[in-house]
mmCIF file of C-alpha atoms in Angstrom:
data_model
loop_
_atom_site.group_PDB
_atom_site.id
_atom_site.type_symbol
_atom_site.label_atom_id
_atom_site.label_comp_id
_atom_site.label_asym_id
_atom_site.label_seq_id
_atom_site.Cartn_x
_atom_site.Cartn_y
_atom_site.Cartn_z
ATOM 1 C CA UNK H 48 68.540 3.085 96.484
ATOM 2 C CA UNK H 49 71.340 3.007 93.945
ATOM 3 C CA UNK H 50 73.780 5.619 94.135
ATOM 4 C CA UNK H 51 74.088 8.769 92.109
ATOM 5 C CA UNK H 52 76.810 8.365 89.264
ATOM 6 C CA UNK H 53 78.616 11.585 87.967
ATOM 7 C CA UNK H 54 80.493 12.501 85.128
ATOM 8 C CA UNK H 55 83.101 15.075 85.500
ATOM 9 C CA UNK H 56 84.099 17.378 82.671
ATOM 10 C CA UNK H 57 86.724 20.035 82.863
ATOM 11 C CA UNK H 58 89.755 20.892 80.618
ATOM 12 C CA UNK H 59 92.070 21.379 83.894
ATOM 13 C CA UNK H 60 93.450 18.174 85.335
ATOM 14 C CA UNK H 61 93.748 19.659 88.470
ATOM 15 C CA UNK H 62 89.914 20.898 88.696
ATOM 16 C CA UNK H 63 88.906 17.527 87.634
ATOM 17 C CA UNK H 64 90.769 16.131 90.581
ATOM 18 C CA UNK H 65 89.453 18.643 92.891
ATOM 19 C CA UNK H 66 85.619 18.408 91.833
ATOM 20 C CA UNK H 67 85.835 14.760 91.748
ATOM 21 C CA UNK H 68 87.436 14.689 95.304
ATOM 22 C CA UNK H 69 84.947 16.784 96.375
ATOM 23 C CA UNK H 70 82.112 14.543 94.957
ATOM 24 C CA UNK H 71 83.263 11.365 96.437
ATOM 25 C CA UNK H 72 83.010 12.808 99.853
ATOM 26 C CA UNK H 73 79.185 12.862 99.382
ATOM 27 C CA UNK H 74 77.558 9.650 100.605
ATOM 28 C CA UNK H 75 75.991 7.660 97.763
ATOM 29 C CA UNK H 76 78.047 9.347 94.953
ATOM 30 C CA UNK H 77 80.043 7.594 92.430
ATOM 31 C CA UNK H 78 82.325 9.458 90.115
ATOM 32 C CA UNK H 79 82.133 7.108 86.955
ATOM 33 C CA UNK H 80 84.607 8.965 84.643
ATOM 34 C CA UNK H 81 86.549 12.179 84.294
ATOM 35 C CA UNK H 82 86.619 14.062 80.789
ATOM 36 C CA UNK H 83 88.822 17.138 79.442
ATOM 37 C CA UNK H 84 86.263 18.196 76.859
ATOM 38 C CA UNK H 85 83.035 17.613 74.776
ATOM 39 C CA UNK H 86 84.582 15.122 72.634
ATOM 40 C CA UNK H 87 85.916 12.765 75.200
ATOM 41 C CA UNK H 88 82.656 13.425 77.344
ATOM 42 C CA UNK H 89 80.431 12.145 74.415
ATOM 43 C CA UNK H 90 82.063 8.759 74.774
ATOM 44 C CA UNK H 91 82.056 8.303 78.328
ATOM 45 C CA UNK H 92 78.485 9.449 78.521
ATOM 46 C CA UNK H 93 77.470 6.346 76.252
ATOM 47 C CA UNK H 94 79.816 3.973 77.960
ATOM 48 C CA UNK H 95 79.269 5.008 81.761
ATOM 49 C CA UNK H 96 75.724 6.229 81.451
ATOM 50 C CA UNK H 97 75.964 8.868 84.479
ATOM 51 C CA UNK H 98 72.875 10.271 86.077
ATOM 52 C CA UNK H 99 74.502 13.565 86.438
ATOM 53 C CA UNK H 100 77.124 15.631 84.819
ATOM 54 C CA UNK H 101 79.230 18.230 86.200
ATOM 55 C CA UNK H 102 80.483 20.742 83.293
ATOM 56 C CA UNK H 103 83.277 23.575 83.150
ATOM 57 C CA UNK H 104 81.555 26.964 81.505
ATOM 58 C CA UNK H 105 84.831 27.840 80.204
ATOM 59 C CA UNK H 106 86.463 25.104 78.248
ATOM 60 C CA UNK H 107 88.958 25.574 74.668
ATOM 61 C CA UNK H 108 87.348 23.981 71.678
ATOM 62 C CA UNK H 109 83.673 23.702 72.355
ATOM 63 C CA UNK H 110 82.840 25.600 75.174
ATOM 64 C CA UNK H 111 80.659 24.266 78.245
ATOM 65 C CA UNK H 112 77.835 26.520 77.166
ATOM 66 C CA UNK H 113 77.782 25.213 73.348
ATOM 67 C CA UNK H 114 77.983 21.338 74.791
ATOM 68 C CA UNK H 115 75.316 21.949 77.432
ATOM 69 C CA UNK H 116 73.118 23.395 74.783
ATOM 70 C CA UNK H 117 73.799 20.112 72.489
ATOM 71 C CA UNK H 118 73.121 17.835 75.638
ATOM 72 C CA UNK H 119 69.576 19.392 75.957
ATOM 73 C CA UNK H 120 68.718 19.655 72.509
ATOM 74 C CA UNK H 121 69.678 15.893 72.022
ATOM 75 C CA UNK H 122 69.772 13.761 75.119
ATOM 76 C CA UNK H 123 68.891 15.936 78.000
ATOM 77 C CA UNK H 124 70.435 15.000 81.399
ATOM 78 C CA UNK H 125 70.935 16.828 84.681
ATOM 79 C CA UNK H 126 74.041 19.118 84.324
ATOM 80 C CA UNK H 127 75.605 20.961 87.095
ATOM 81 C CA UNK H 128 77.871 23.938 85.877
ATOM 82 C CA UNK H 129 81.209 25.022 87.433
ATOM 83 C CA UNK H 130 82.201 28.566 86.482
ATOM 84 C CA UNK H 131 84.841 31.161 87.402
ATOM 85 C CA UNK H 132 81.966 33.460 88.518
ATOM 86 C CA UNK H 133 83.485 36.470 87.898
ATOM 87 C CA UNK H 134 81.522 39.749 86.913
ATOM 88 C CA UNK H 135 81.198 38.483 83.324
ATOM 89 C CA UNK H 136 80.698 34.772 84.340
ATOM 90 C CA UNK H 137 77.726 35.623 85.889
ATOM 91 C CA UNK H 138 75.886 36.307 82.512
ATOM 92 C CA UNK H 139 77.383 33.062 81.362
ATOM 93 C CA UNK H 140 75.894 31.266 84.342
ATOM 94 C CA UNK H 141 72.454 32.792 83.860
ATOM 95 C CA UNK H 142 72.771 31.377 80.238
ATOM 96 C CA UNK H 143 73.801 27.870 81.478
ATOM 97 C CA UNK H 144 70.842 27.835 83.854
ATOM 98 C CA UNK H 145 68.606 29.033 80.948
ATOM 99 C CA UNK H 146 69.704 26.216 78.655
ATOM 100 C CA UNK H 147 68.649 23.785 81.387
ATOM 101 C CA UNK H 148 71.397 23.486 83.867
ATOM 102 C CA UNK H 149 70.190 22.732 87.370
ATOM 103 C CA UNK H 150 72.731 25.001 89.109
ATOM 104 C CA UNK H 151 76.140 26.707 88.486
ATOM 105 C CA UNK H 152 78.836 26.721 91.118
ATOM 106 C CA UNK H 153 81.959 28.829 91.577
ATOM 107 C CA UNK H 154 85.288 27.124 90.754
ATOM 108 C CA UNK H 155 87.884 27.290 93.527
ATOM 109 C CA UNK H 156 90.162 30.236 93.064
ATOM 110 C CA UNK H 157 93.215 28.506 94.069
ATOM 111 C CA UNK H 158 93.521 24.542 93.860
ATOM 112 C CA UNK H 159 92.743 23.800 97.364
ATOM 113 C CA UNK H 160 90.018 21.198 98.788
ATOM 114 C CA UNK H 161 89.088 23.581 101.329
ATOM 115 C CA UNK H 162 87.203 26.188 98.923
ATOM 116 C CA UNK H 163 84.949 23.132 97.699
ATOM 117 C CA UNK H 164 83.991 22.186 101.128
ATOM 118 C CA UNK H 165 82.181 25.288 101.902
ATOM 119 C CA UNK H 166 79.714 23.920 98.684
ATOM 120 C CA UNK H 167 79.587 20.329 99.545
ATOM 121 C CA UNK H 168 76.352 20.552 101.335
ATOM 122 C CA UNK H 169 74.618 22.502 98.690
ATOM 123 C CA UNK H 170 75.995 20.204 96.055
ATOM 124 C CA UNK H 171 74.958 17.092 97.573
ATOM 125 C CA UNK H 172 71.425 18.520 98.121
ATOM 126 C CA UNK H 173 71.434 19.557 94.100
ATOM 127 C CA UNK H 174 72.829 16.052 93.361
ATOM 128 C CA UNK H 175 69.829 14.296 94.986
ATOM 129 C CA UNK H 176 67.478 16.574 93.213
ATOM 130 C CA UNK H 177 69.166 15.858 89.837
ATOM 131 C CA UNK H 178 68.807 12.277 89.649
ATOM 132 C CA UNK H 179 64.891 12.734 89.684
ATOM 133 C CA UNK H 180 64.884 15.639 87.337
ATOM 134 C CA UNK H 181 62.366 14.756 84.376
ATOM 135 C CA UNK H 182 64.066 16.872 81.589
ATOM 136 C CA UNK H 183 62.833 17.304 77.871
ATOM 137 C CA UNK H 184 64.761 18.545 74.724
ATOM 138 C CA UNK H 185 64.819 22.269 74.604
ATOM 139 C CA UNK H 186 63.542 22.136 71.341
ATOM 140 C CA UNK H 187 60.176 20.972 72.546
ATOM 141 C CA UNK H 188 57.316 23.436 71.355
ATOM 142 C CA UNK H 189 56.685 26.667 73.455
ATOM 143 C CA UNK H 190 53.614 28.238 74.590
ATOM 144 C CA UNK H 191 52.415 31.235 72.363
ATOM 145 C CA UNK H 192 52.636 34.696 74.078
ATOM 146 C CA UNK H 193 49.350 35.155 75.886
ATOM 147 C CA UNK H 194 47.398 38.280 74.602
ATOM 148 C CA UNK H 195 46.593 41.282 76.657
ATOM 149 C CA UNK H 196 44.517 40.777 79.871
ATOM 150 C CA UNK H 197 41.932 42.847 81.514
ATOM 151 C CA UNK H 198 43.755 42.821 84.757
ATOM 152 C CA UNK H 199 41.307 41.964 87.918
ATOM 153 C CA UNK H 200 43.679 43.267 90.384
ATOM 154 C CA UNK H 201 45.332 40.210 91.853
ATOM 155 C CA UNK H 202 49.019 40.320 92.660
ATOM 156 C CA UNK H 203 51.229 37.449 91.329
ATOM 157 C CA UNK H 204 53.959 35.814 93.317
ATOM 158 C CA UNK H 205 56.596 33.491 92.036
ATOM 159 C CA UNK H 206 58.953 31.477 93.824
ATOM 160 C CA UNK H 207 62.027 29.044 92.613
ATOM 161 C CA UNK H 208 65.655 28.278 92.772
ATOM 162 C CA UNK H 209 68.653 28.219 90.406
ATOM 163 C CA UNK H 210 67.370 24.775 88.908
ATOM 164 C CA UNK H 211 63.695 26.539 87.574
ATOM 165 C CA UNK H 212 65.738 29.301 85.729
ATOM 166 C CA UNK H 213 64.604 27.623 82.242
ATOM 167 C CA UNK H 214 60.767 27.271 83.608
ATOM 168 C CA UNK H 215 61.218 31.027 84.827
ATOM 169 C CA UNK H 216 62.202 31.818 81.494
ATOM 170 C CA UNK H 217 59.439 29.903 79.704
ATOM 171 C CA UNK H 218 56.768 31.273 81.954
ATOM 172 C CA UNK H 219 57.608 34.861 81.637
ATOM 173 C CA UNK H 220 58.475 34.762 77.946
ATOM 174 C CA UNK H 221 54.715 33.970 77.743
ATOM 175 C CA UNK H 222 53.527 36.988 79.651
ATOM 176 C CA UNK H 223 51.822 39.848 77.651
ATOM 177 C CA UNK H 224 53.049 43.335 78.376
ATOM 178 C CA UNK H 225 50.360 44.169 80.764
ATOM 179 C CA UNK H 226 50.806 41.150 82.732
ATOM 180 C CA UNK H 227 49.735 41.349 86.626
ATOM 181 C CA UNK H 228 52.307 43.116 89.050
ATOM 182 C CA UNK H 229 54.907 40.030 89.679
ATOM 183 C CA UNK H 230 56.841 39.415 92.245
ATOM 184 C CA UNK H 231 59.629 36.904 92.228
ATOM 185 C CA UNK H 232 61.835 35.285 94.868
ATOM 186 C CA UNK H 233 64.458 33.136 93.227
ATOM 187 C CA UNK H 234 67.518 31.380 95.086
ATOM 188 C CA UNK H 235 70.521 32.445 93.049
ATOM 189 C CA UNK H 236 74.176 33.144 93.844
ATOM 190 C CA UNK H 237 75.824 36.562 94.385
ATOM 191 C CA UNK H 238 76.357 38.865 91.554
ATOM 192 C CA UNK H 239 73.532 36.712 89.213
ATOM 193 C CA UNK H 240 70.130 38.617 89.922
ATOM 194 C CA UNK H 241 71.216 41.643 87.744
ATOM 195 C CA UNK H 242 72.173 39.217 85.071
ATOM 196 C CA UNK H 243 68.953 37.266 85.307
ATOM 197 C CA UNK H 244 67.034 40.601 85.111
ATOM 198 C CA UNK H 245 69.041 41.710 82.032
ATOM 199 C CA UNK H 246 68.517 38.352 80.360
ATOM 200 C CA UNK H 247 64.676 38.192 81.075
ATOM 201 C CA UNK H 248 64.262 41.621 80.083
ATOM 202 C CA UNK H 249 65.774 40.674 76.389
ATOM 203 C CA UNK H 250 62.995 37.912 76.371
ATOM 204 C CA UNK H 251 60.115 39.356 77.774
ATOM 205 C CA UNK H 252 57.210 41.815 76.624
ATOM 206 C CA UNK H 253 56.891 42.790 80.555
ATOM 207 C CA UNK H 254 59.550 45.043 82.283
ATOM 208 C CA UNK H 255 61.939 43.356 84.553
ATOM 209 C CA UNK H 256 63.756 45.286 87.235
ATOM 210 C CA UNK H 257 65.556 44.118 90.526
ATOM 211 C CA UNK H 258 63.338 45.274 93.575
ATOM 212 C CA UNK H 259 64.296 47.940 95.817
ATOM 213 C CA UNK H 260 62.815 48.806 99.181
ATOM 214 C CA UNK H 261 59.786 51.029 98.877
ATOM 215 C CA UNK H 262 58.748 50.159 95.174
ATOM 216 C CA UNK H 263 55.115 50.187 94.490
ATOM 217 C CA UNK H 264 54.485 47.085 92.251
ATOM 218 C CA UNK H 265 52.515 48.096 88.942
ATOM 219 C CA UNK H 266 51.140 46.145 86.261
ATOM 220 C CA UNK H 267 53.238 45.195 83.375
ATOM 221 C CA UNK H 268 56.547 44.802 85.733
ATOM 222 C CA UNK H 269 58.413 41.671 87.209
ATOM 223 C CA UNK H 270 60.182 42.503 90.166
ATOM 224 C CA UNK H 271 63.280 40.201 91.243
ATOM 225 C CA UNK H 272 64.430 40.005 94.670
ATOM 226 C CA UNK H 273 67.724 41.021 95.259
ATOM 227 C CA UNK H 274 70.358 38.538 96.412
ATOM 228 C CA UNK H 275 71.802 39.813 100.018
ATOM 229 C CA UNK H 276 70.878 40.131 103.566
ATOM 230 C CA UNK H 277 67.293 40.853 103.340
ATOM 231 C CA UNK H 278 63.762 39.471 102.536
ATOM 232 C CA UNK H 279 61.245 40.519 100.090
ATOM 233 C CA UNK H 280 57.791 41.182 101.311
ATOM 234 C CA UNK H 281 54.769 42.976 100.314
ATOM 235 C CA UNK H 282 53.142 45.149 103.104
ATOM 236 C CA UNK H 283 49.665 45.740 101.969
ATOM 237 C CA UNK H 284 47.127 45.440 98.813
ATOM 238 C CA UNK H 285 46.074 46.935 96.723
ATOM 239 C CA UNK H 286 48.424 50.059 96.303
ATOM 240 C CA UNK H 287 51.085 47.916 98.561
ATOM 241 C CA UNK H 288 54.691 48.651 98.749
ATOM 242 C CA UNK H 289 57.559 46.165 98.597
ATOM 243 C CA UNK H 290 59.888 45.901 101.518
ATOM 244 C CA UNK H 291 63.292 44.517 102.320
ATOM 245 C CA UNK H 292 63.375 43.164 105.792
ATOM 246 C CA UNK H 293 67.083 42.307 107.294
ATOM 247 C CA UNK H 294 65.903 39.167 109.231
ATOM 248 C CA UNK H 295 67.479 35.658 109.672
ATOM 249 C CA UNK H 296 67.153 33.319 107.000
ATOM 250 C CA UNK H 297 63.711 31.162 106.808
ATOM 251 C CA UNK H 298 64.026 27.494 105.917
ATOM 252 C CA UNK H 299 67.852 28.470 105.513
ATOM 253 C CA UNK H 300 67.148 30.845 102.683
ATOM 254 C CA UNK H 301 67.296 34.503 102.306
ATOM 255 C CA UNK H 302 65.240 35.951 100.736
ATOM 256 C CA UNK H 303 62.571 33.400 101.521
ATOM 257 C CA UNK H 304 59.950 32.386 99.280
ATOM 258 C CA UNK H 305 57.765 31.151 102.092
ATOM 259 C CA UNK H 306 58.149 34.816 103.742
ATOM 260 C CA UNK H 307 57.045 36.462 100.538
ATOM 261 C CA UNK H 308 54.069 34.233 100.066
ATOM 262 C CA UNK H 309 52.749 34.591 103.764
ATOM 263 C CA UNK H 310 53.121 38.405 103.481
ATOM 264 C CA UNK H 311 51.103 38.291 100.356
ATOM 265 C CA UNK H 312 48.609 35.855 102.186
ATOM 266 C CA UNK H 313 48.409 38.556 104.952
ATOM 267 C CA UNK H 314 48.127 41.827 102.658
ATOM 268 C CA UNK H 315 46.262 40.243 99.754
ATOM 269 C CA UNK H 316 44.301 37.175 100.771
ATOM 270 C CA UNK H 317 41.962 36.180 97.766
ATOM 271 C CA UNK H 318 43.752 38.800 95.565
ATOM 272 C CA UNK H 319 47.099 37.041 95.497
ATOM 273 C CA UNK H 320 47.955 34.149 93.130
ATOM 274 C CA UNK H 321 51.452 32.004 93.998
ATOM 275 C CA UNK H 322 53.214 30.033 91.670
ATOM 276 C CA UNK H 323 55.914 27.768 93.361
ATOM 277 C CA UNK H 324 58.058 25.983 90.730
ATOM 278 C CA UNK H 325 60.303 24.101 93.304
ATOM 279 C CA UNK H 326 59.244 20.470 93.687
ATOM 280 C CA UNK H 327 59.236 18.912 96.966
ATOM 281 C CA UNK H 328 59.541 20.165 100.764
ATOM 282 C CA UNK H 329 61.473 23.021 99.901
ATOM 283 C CA UNK H 330 61.361 26.772 100.666
ATOM 284 C CA UNK H 331 57.827 27.992 99.717
ATOM 285 C CA UNK H 332 55.685 25.110 100.582
ATOM 286 C CA UNK H 333 54.899 26.732 103.872
ATOM 287 C CA UNK H 334 54.139 30.075 102.330
ATOM 288 C CA UNK H 335 52.100 28.293 99.714
ATOM 289 C CA UNK H 336 49.928 26.878 102.384
ATOM 290 C CA UNK H 337 49.390 30.071 104.097
ATOM 291 C CA UNK H 338 48.245 31.855 100.963
ATOM 292 C CA UNK H 339 45.788 28.827 100.096
ATOM 293 C CA UNK H 340 44.341 29.038 103.426
ATOM 294 C CA UNK H 341 43.949 32.754 103.193
ATOM 295 C CA UNK H 342 41.554 32.214 100.121
ATOM 296 C CA UNK H 343 44.232 32.918 97.249
ATOM 297 C CA UNK H 344 45.301 30.455 94.474
ATOM 298 C CA UNK H 345 48.317 28.411 94.250
ATOM 299 C CA UNK H 346 50.056 26.793 91.701
ATOM 300 C CA UNK H 347 52.794 23.803 92.855
ATOM 301 C CA UNK H 348 54.139 21.040 90.879
ATOM 302 C CA UNK H 349 52.088 18.106 90.777
ATOM 303 C CA UNK H 350 52.963 15.233 93.032
ATOM 304 C CA UNK H 351 52.799 12.955 90.540
ATOM 305 C CA UNK H 352 55.120 14.345 88.698
ATOM 306 C CA UNK H 353 54.727 16.373 85.291
ATOM 307 C CA UNK H 354 52.803 19.495 85.419
ATOM 308 C CA UNK H 355 51.144 21.540 88.060
ATOM 309 C CA UNK H 356 48.378 21.593 90.538
ATOM 310 C CA UNK H 357 46.023 24.450 91.138
ATOM 311 C CA UNK H 358 44.576 24.735 94.470
ATOM 312 C CA UNK H 359 42.273 27.065 96.448
ATOM 313 C CA UNK H 360 41.050 26.018 99.685
ATOM 314 C CA UNK H 361 39.901 22.349 99.395
ATOM 315 C CA UNK H 362 39.490 22.771 95.567
ATOM 316 C CA UNK H 363 42.198 21.818 93.237
ATOM 317 C CA UNK H 364 42.584 21.105 89.262
ATOM 318 C CA UNK H 365 45.732 19.719 87.193
ATOM 319 C CA UNK H 366 47.490 22.017 84.858
ATOM 320 C CA UNK H 367 49.506 20.943 82.209
ATOM 321 C CA UNK H 368 53.244 22.276 82.048
ATOM 322 C CA UNK H 369 52.399 24.222 78.638
ATOM 323 C CA UNK H 370 48.998 25.468 79.940
ATOM 324 C CA UNK H 371 50.816 27.435 82.980
ATOM 325 C CA UNK H 372 50.756 30.700 81.415
ATOM 326 C CA UNK H 373 47.334 30.513 80.481
ATOM 327 C CA UNK H 374 46.056 29.192 83.900
ATOM 328 C CA UNK H 375 48.063 31.989 85.574
ATOM 329 C CA UNK H 376 46.667 34.922 83.228
ATOM 330 C CA UNK H 377 43.235 33.270 83.704
ATOM 331 C CA UNK H 378 43.387 33.874 87.558
ATOM 332 C CA UNK H 379 44.595 37.407 87.108
ATOM 333 C CA UNK H 380 42.015 38.421 84.580
ATOM 334 C CA UNK H 381 38.461 39.550 84.863
#
């Protein structure tokens, strides 16, 4: 298989060298060019045809966010952002992910390769997934907001990671204000969940909150798992309570999508609907199988690529990406 070609864009010569050096230590990765800003990057995109771009959020002239928006609106490609990840930077990181970036990594605070060593494994994983990403212009038509539902009492679970941020925004923006109680585990970096909740609340008809231990899921509210040292689970259903469990990571993740889905399988069984946005054998697949085996409904990316597959037991049916909101609401309506 051909290697992954990467273009590095950063206004700092030192950062370009550090990021390029880290990337070239990943097997199968080739840095095909370095640019100091959007203008130079545009030419290199045409001449080097990279598979993935790394892009600095904060740049003079055209900012990284503005250039990212241009890329996603014209010729979409997988983009990994690098940010200072300060308190304010967390909001910029969420905006980058909402625009279509597949992840956002913190830049080293000092010019030392050791700070990048800690993220090389995750960066390698992202690059592998990025090359297979099927991106479409952000100007593609969006689904209309779903009308109010007559809720049937089912609990909704959603799982994804940073690369699914745009899909999460698209999904929840279509939800009615009286959507089913929705519990979300998304793998995000420190300090980003609160910014995610704030940004989602601006664009969603439903209420969006960061979950805390002891909350009782209510209709019309979306609950985001907090980043930290605990897993988010549901203890019973109906009239259940959200719990934060300080246990070891599951499949390398905490909070774990699989653990949330498995707890719902045990607590709600056929009264649970799971939506896994992650593609491939990632955290969440085991929990989705448990939910399916318990009689619940499971949406997951179609193996053929593009769209989703809805399964319950041995029965399955395809669901187009632009029909996901309607499909989920149908499963949660009388």
